[in-house]
CSV table of C-alpha atoms and ligand atoms in Angstrom, one decimal:
chain,number,residue,atom,x,y,z
A,1,MET,CA,46.0,-12.6,32.0
A,2,ARG,CA,43.4,-10.7,34.5
A,3,PRO,CA,43.3,-6.8,34.3
A,4,TRP,CA,43.7,-6.5,37.9
A,5,PHE,CA,46.8,-8.6,37.8
A,6,ILE,CA,48.5,-6.7,35.2
A,7,LEU,CA,47.7,-3.4,37.5
A,8,SER,CA,48.8,-5.0,40.5
A,9,ILE,CA,51.6,-5.7,39.1
A,10,PHE,CA,52.4,-2.3,37.6
A,11,LEU,CA,51.6,-0.8,40.8
A,12,ILE,CA,54.0,-3.2,42.9
A,13,VAL,CA,57.0,-2.0,40.1
A,14,ALA,CA,55.9,1.6,40.5
A,15,PHE,CA,56.4,1.8,44.3
A,16,THR,CA,58.9,-0.7,45.1
A,17,SER,CA,61.4,0.7,42.5
A,18,SER,CA,64.7,2.0,44.1
A,19,ALA,CA,65.4,6.0,44.0
A,20,ALA,CA,66.6,7.1,40.6
A,21,ASP,CA,69.8,9.2,41.5
A,22,TRP,CA,69.6,12.8,40.2
A,23,GLY,CA,66.1,11.7,39.4
A,24,ARG,CA,64.8,11.5,36.0
A,25,THR,CA,64.3,15.1,35.8
A,26,GLY,CA,68.0,15.7,36.6
A,27,HIS,CA,69.6,13.1,34.0
A,28,ARG,CA,67.5,14.3,31.2
A,29,ALA,CA,68.1,17.8,31.6
A,30,THR,CA,72.1,16.7,31.8
A,31,GLY,CA,70.9,14.7,28.6
A,32,GLU,CA,69.4,17.4,27.1
A,33,ILE,CA,71.9,20.2,27.6
A,34,ALA,CA,74.7,18.1,26.3
A,35,GLN,CA,72.8,17.5,23.0
A,36,GLU,CA,72.7,21.3,22.4
A,37,TYR,CA,76.6,21.5,22.5
A,38,LEU,CA,77.5,18.2,20.3
A,39,THR,CA,79.2,19.0,17.2
A,40,LYS,CA,77.4,17.6,14.0
A,41,LYS,CA,79.9,14.8,13.6
A,42,ALA,CA,79.4,13.5,17.3
A,43,LYS,CA,75.8,13.9,17.0
A,44,ARG,CA,75.7,11.5,13.5
A,45,ALA,CA,77.8,8.8,15.4
A,46,ILE,CA,75.4,9.3,18.6
A,47,GLU,CA,72.4,9.1,16.7
A,48,ALA,CA,73.6,5.9,14.4
A,49,LEU,CA,74.4,4.2,18.1
A,50,LEU,CA,71.5,5.0,20.0
A,51,ASP,CA,69.5,4.5,17.0
A,52,GLY,CA,68.1,8.0,17.1
A,53,LYS,CA,67.1,8.1,21.0
A,54,SER,CA,68.2,11.4,22.2
A,55,LEU,CA,70.6,11.5,25.3
A,56,ALA,CA,67.6,12.6,27.4
A,57,LEU,CA,65.9,9.6,26.7
A,58,VAL,CA,68.9,7.1,27.4
A,59,SER,CA,69.9,9.2,30.2
A,60,THR,CA,67.8,7.2,32.9
A,61,TYR,CA,68.3,3.6,31.5
A,62,ALA,CA,71.4,2.8,34.0
A,63,ASP,CA,68.9,3.2,36.7
A,64,GLU,CA,66.3,1.1,34.6
A,65,ILE,CA,68.6,-2.3,34.8
A,66,LYS,CA,69.5,-1.9,38.6
A,67,SER,CA,66.7,-4.0,39.4
A,68,ASP,CA,67.8,-6.8,37.0
A,69,ALA,CA,70.4,-9.2,38.5
A,70,ALA,CA,71.9,-9.7,35.4
A,71,TYR,CA,73.6,-6.3,35.7
A,72,LYS,CA,74.3,-6.2,39.5
A,73,GLU,CA,78.3,-5.9,39.0
A,74,TYR,CA,77.0,-2.2,37.4
A,75,ALA,CA,75.5,-1.4,40.8
A,76,PRO,CA,78.7,0.2,42.7
A,77,TRP,CA,79.4,2.3,39.4
A,78,HIS,CA,76.8,5.0,40.6
A,79,TYR,CA,79.1,6.4,43.3
A,80,VAL,CA,82.0,6.7,44.6
A,81,ASN,CA,83.0,7.2,48.5
A,82,PHE,CA,85.9,7.9,50.2
A,83,PRO,CA,86.2,9.5,53.9
A,84,PHE,CA,86.2,13.6,54.5
A,85,ASN,CA,89.8,13.4,55.1
A,86,SER,CA,91.0,11.5,52.5
A,87,SER,CA,91.3,11.9,48.9
A,88,TYR,CA,90.1,9.5,46.0
A,89,ASP,CA,94.2,8.9,45.2
A,90,THR,CA,95.2,8.0,48.6
A,91,HIS,CA,91.9,6.0,50.0
A,92,PRO,CA,91.9,2.1,48.9
A,93,LYS,CA,89.8,1.7,45.8
A,94,SER,CA,86.7,-0.4,45.8
A,95,GLU,CA,87.2,-4.0,44.3
A,96,LYS,CA,83.4,-3.4,42.5
A,97,GLY,CA,84.4,-0.5,40.6
A,98,ASP,CA,83.3,2.9,41.4
A,99,LEU,CA,82.1,6.0,39.3
A,100,TYR,CA,85.1,7.6,38.3
A,101,MET,CA,86.6,4.3,37.1
A,102,ALA,CA,83.4,3.8,35.6
A,103,ILE,CA,83.3,6.9,33.2
A,104,LEU,CA,87.0,6.2,32.1
A,105,LYS,CA,85.7,2.3,31.5
A,106,CYS,CA,83.0,4.1,29.2
A,107,VAL,CA,84.9,6.4,27.4
A,108,GLU,CA,87.9,3.6,26.8
A,109,ILE,CA,85.2,1.4,25.5
A,110,LEU,CA,84.0,4.2,23.3
A,111,LYS,CA,87.2,4.9,22.1
A,112,ASP,CA,88.1,1.7,21.3
A,113,ALA,CA,87.8,0.6,17.4
A,114,LYS,CA,87.6,-3.1,18.2
A,115,THR,CA,84.2,-3.0,20.3
A,116,THR,CA,81.1,-3.5,19.1
A,117,LYS,CA,78.2,-1.6,18.2
A,118,ASP,CA,76.2,-3.1,21.1
A,119,GLN,CA,79.0,-2.9,23.6
A,120,LYS,CA,79.3,0.9,22.7
A,121,ALA,CA,75.8,1.6,22.9
A,122,PHE,CA,75.2,0.2,25.9
A,123,HIS,CA,78.5,1.9,27.6
A,124,LEU,CA,77.0,5.3,25.8
A,125,LYS,CA,73.9,5.4,27.9
A,126,LEU,CA,75.8,4.3,30.9
A,127,LEU,CA,78.3,7.6,30.4
A,128,VAL,CA,75.5,9.7,29.7
A,129,HIS,CA,74.0,8.3,33.4
A,130,PHE,CA,77.2,8.5,35.4
A,131,ILE,CA,78.6,11.9,33.9
A,132,GLY,CA,74.7,13.2,35.6
A,133,ASP,CA,75.5,11.3,38.8
A,134,LEU,CA,79.3,12.8,39.1
A,135,HIS,CA,77.4,16.3,39.4
A,136,GLN,CA,75.1,14.9,42.0
A,137,PRO,CA,77.5,16.2,45.2
A,138,LEU,CA,76.3,13.0,47.2
A,139,HIS,CA,77.4,10.6,44.5
A,140,VAL,CA,80.9,11.8,45.5
A,141,GLY,CA,80.2,10.8,49.0
A,142,ILE,CA,81.0,8.9,52.2
A,143,ALA,CA,80.5,5.0,52.9
A,144,ASP,CA,79.8,5.6,56.3
A,145,ASP,CA,75.9,6.7,55.9
A,146,ARG,CA,76.1,5.2,52.0
A,147,GLY,CA,76.5,8.6,50.5
A,148,GLY,CA,73.4,10.2,52.8
A,149,ASN,CA,70.8,7.5,52.1
A,150,GLN,CA,71.0,6.9,56.2
A,151,PHE,CA,71.3,10.7,56.9
A,152,GLN,CA,67.7,11.0,58.1
A,153,VAL,CA,66.0,14.3,57.6
A,154,ARG,CA,62.7,15.8,56.6
A,155,TRP,CA,61.4,17.7,53.7
A,156,PHE,CA,58.3,19.9,54.0
A,157,GLY,CA,57.7,17.9,57.5
A,158,GLU,CA,57.8,14.4,55.9
A,159,GLY,CA,60.8,11.6,56.7
A,160,THR,CA,63.2,11.0,54.2
A,161,ASN,CA,67.0,11.0,53.6
A,162,LEU,CA,69.6,13.6,52.7
A,163,HIS,CA,70.6,11.8,49.4
A,164,SER,CA,67.0,11.8,48.2
A,165,VAL,CA,66.7,15.6,48.8
A,166,TRP,CA,69.5,16.1,46.6
A,167,ASP,CA,68.5,13.1,44.0
A,168,GLU,CA,65.2,14.4,43.4
A,169,LYS,CA,63.4,16.7,46.3
A,170,ILE,CA,65.0,19.7,45.5
A,171,ILE,CA,64.5,19.1,41.9
A,172,ASP,CA,61.1,18.1,41.6
A,173,SER,CA,60.0,21.2,43.9
A,174,TYR,CA,60.4,23.3,41.1
A,175,GLU,CA,58.1,21.6,39.4
A,176,MET,CA,59.9,21.9,35.9
A,177,SER,CA,60.3,19.7,33.1
A,178,TYR,CA,63.6,18.6,32.0
A,179,SER,CA,63.6,21.2,28.9
A,180,GLU,CA,62.6,23.8,31.2
A,181,LEU,CA,65.7,23.0,33.5
A,182,ALA,CA,68.0,22.6,30.3
A,183,GLU,CA,66.7,26.3,29.0
A,184,ASN,CA,68.6,27.7,31.8
A,185,THR,CA,71.8,27.1,30.4
A,186,LYS,CA,71.3,29.1,27.1
A,187,HIS,CA,71.7,32.4,30.1
A,188,LEU,CA,75.7,31.3,30.4
A,189,SER,CA,78.0,34.0,29.1
A,190,LYS,CA,81.1,32.3,26.2
A,191,VAL,CA,83.5,32.9,29.5
A,192,GLU,CA,81.3,30.6,31.8
A,193,ILE,CA,80.9,28.0,29.4
A,194,LYS,CA,84.8,27.9,29.0
A,195,GLN,CA,85.5,27.7,32.6
A,196,ILE,CA,82.5,24.7,32.7
A,197,ARG,CA,84.4,22.9,29.8
A,198,SER,CA,87.9,23.1,31.4
A,199,GLY,CA,89.5,20.6,33.8
A,200,THR,CA,89.4,16.6,33.8
A,201,VAL,CA,87.0,14.2,35.1
A,202,MET,CA,88.8,13.9,38.5
A,203,ASP,CA,88.9,17.9,38.5
A,204,TRP,CA,85.1,17.6,38.2
A,205,MET,CA,85.1,14.9,40.5
A,206,ASN,CA,87.1,16.8,43.1
A,207,GLU,CA,84.2,20.0,42.6
A,208,SER,CA,81.4,17.8,43.6
A,209,ARG,CA,83.3,16.2,46.7
A,210,LYS,CA,83.8,20.2,47.5
A,211,LEU,CA,79.8,20.8,47.8
A,212,CYS,CA,79.4,17.4,49.8
A,213,ILE,CA,81.7,18.8,52.6
A,214,GLN,CA,79.8,22.0,52.0
A,215,ILE,CA,76.2,20.1,52.2
A,216,TYR,CA,77.5,18.1,55.2
A,217,ASP,CA,78.8,21.1,57.0
A,218,THR,CA,75.3,22.8,56.4
A,219,THR,CA,72.6,20.1,57.3
A,220,THR,CA,71.7,18.6,60.7
A,221,VAL,CA,70.7,14.8,61.2
A,222,GLY,CA,67.0,15.2,61.5
A,223,GLU,CA,66.5,18.8,60.6
A,224,ASP,CA,63.3,19.9,58.5
A,225,LEU,CA,64.1,21.2,55.3
A,226,GLY,CA,61.9,23.4,53.4
A,227,TYR,CA,61.9,26.7,51.3
A,228,GLY,CA,64.9,27.9,53.2
A,229,TYR,CA,67.1,25.0,51.8
A,230,MET,CA,65.8,25.1,48.3
A,231,TYR,CA,66.5,29.0,48.3
A,232,GLN,CA,70.0,28.3,49.6
A,233,TYR,CA,71.1,25.5,47.1
A,234,THR,CA,69.1,26.4,43.9
A,235,THR,CA,72.0,28.2,42.0
A,236,VAL,CA,74.2,25.3,43.1
A,237,VAL,CA,71.6,22.6,41.7
A,238,ARG,CA,71.2,24.5,38.4
A,239,GLN,CA,75.1,24.7,38.4
A,240,GLN,CA,75.7,21.3,38.6
A,241,LEU,CA,72.8,20.2,36.1
A,242,GLN,CA,74.8,22.7,33.6
A,243,LYS,CA,78.2,21.6,34.4
A,244,GLY,CA,77.0,17.8,33.9
A,245,GLY,CA,75.5,18.7,30.9
A,246,ILE,CA,77.9,20.8,29.1
A,247,ARG,CA,81.2,18.5,30.2
A,248,LEU,CA,79.2,15.2,28.7
A,249,SER,CA,79.4,17.2,25.3
A,250,VAL,CA,83.4,17.6,25.9
A,251,LEU,CA,83.6,13.9,26.6
A,252,LEU,CA,81.3,13.1,23.6
A,253,ASN,CA,82.8,15.7,21.0
A,254,ASP,CA,86.0,14.4,21.9
A,255,ILE,CA,85.1,10.3,21.6
A,256,PHE,CA,82.9,10.8,18.1
A,257,GLY,CA,84.5,14.3,16.9
B,301,LIG,N1,75.5,3.6,48.2
B,301,LIG,C1,76.5,3.7,48.9
B,301,LIG,N2,77.2,4.8,48.9
B,301,LIG,C2,76.7,5.5,48.1
B,301,LIG,C3,76.2,6.9,47.3
B,301,LIG,N3,77.6,8.0,47.8
B,301,LIG,N4,75.8,7.6,46.7
B,301,LIG,C4,74.8,6.4,46.0
B,301,LIG,N5,74.3,5.1,46.5
B,301,LIG,C5,75.0,4.6,47.4
B,302,LIG,ZN1,71.4,8.7,44.0
B,303,LIG,ZN1,73.0,6.5,38.7
């Protein structure tokens, strides 16, 4: 193959690939934080399943398979939508599945003694990613604007949408690596960690939904967002990454502990 041909394929893939949810940095930070909180036993079991790969490394796998038609059934598993005046329980469920159902399914397959190593490894990679998604408030969104994908705003003057701002624009503006973002968790007190670890997947989802409502209440269509917005939501973004990482370790320690 000619070098220019390979280069053009690379450029097409690089510039047309779909948005990557929390963004690679956010998902990797979640994986890295979880890794820190694993029990020895869980760490060993996970290392064996992932052939030595880290949770940070596999955290973006679920986005990487999105462009492969063979995996299209998993696309609706990245988010959950229900109207603002309803709740997950009362709103009819999507037949294709949703983020909440996906997390329970992954946990079930990982706990099942009858599933194969390949099935377990696949669903572990998905679980690492989906716990990240669960903590991106707009992934617990509304169908009307596809979780903010159709909510047009500006980011430092450039046209984008609210979903993208929350997936990656805020995080990327910090210009921090995923390990630098993960470092933040070390400053949490024992009481704070205990508080974060408590609750169920349903409680964690509802916490994201509350934030989602707050975000819609404080953002206007067409608004030019920048430093003010970053400042307003820095703590929320940091906390969501910390919570995602710590809670992922809670599930994994329960599954493998
Ligand atoms: N597509 C439709 N709704 C979505 C959401 N809440 N998050 C991400 N992608 C979506
Ligand atoms: Zn997203
Ligand atoms: Zn995702």
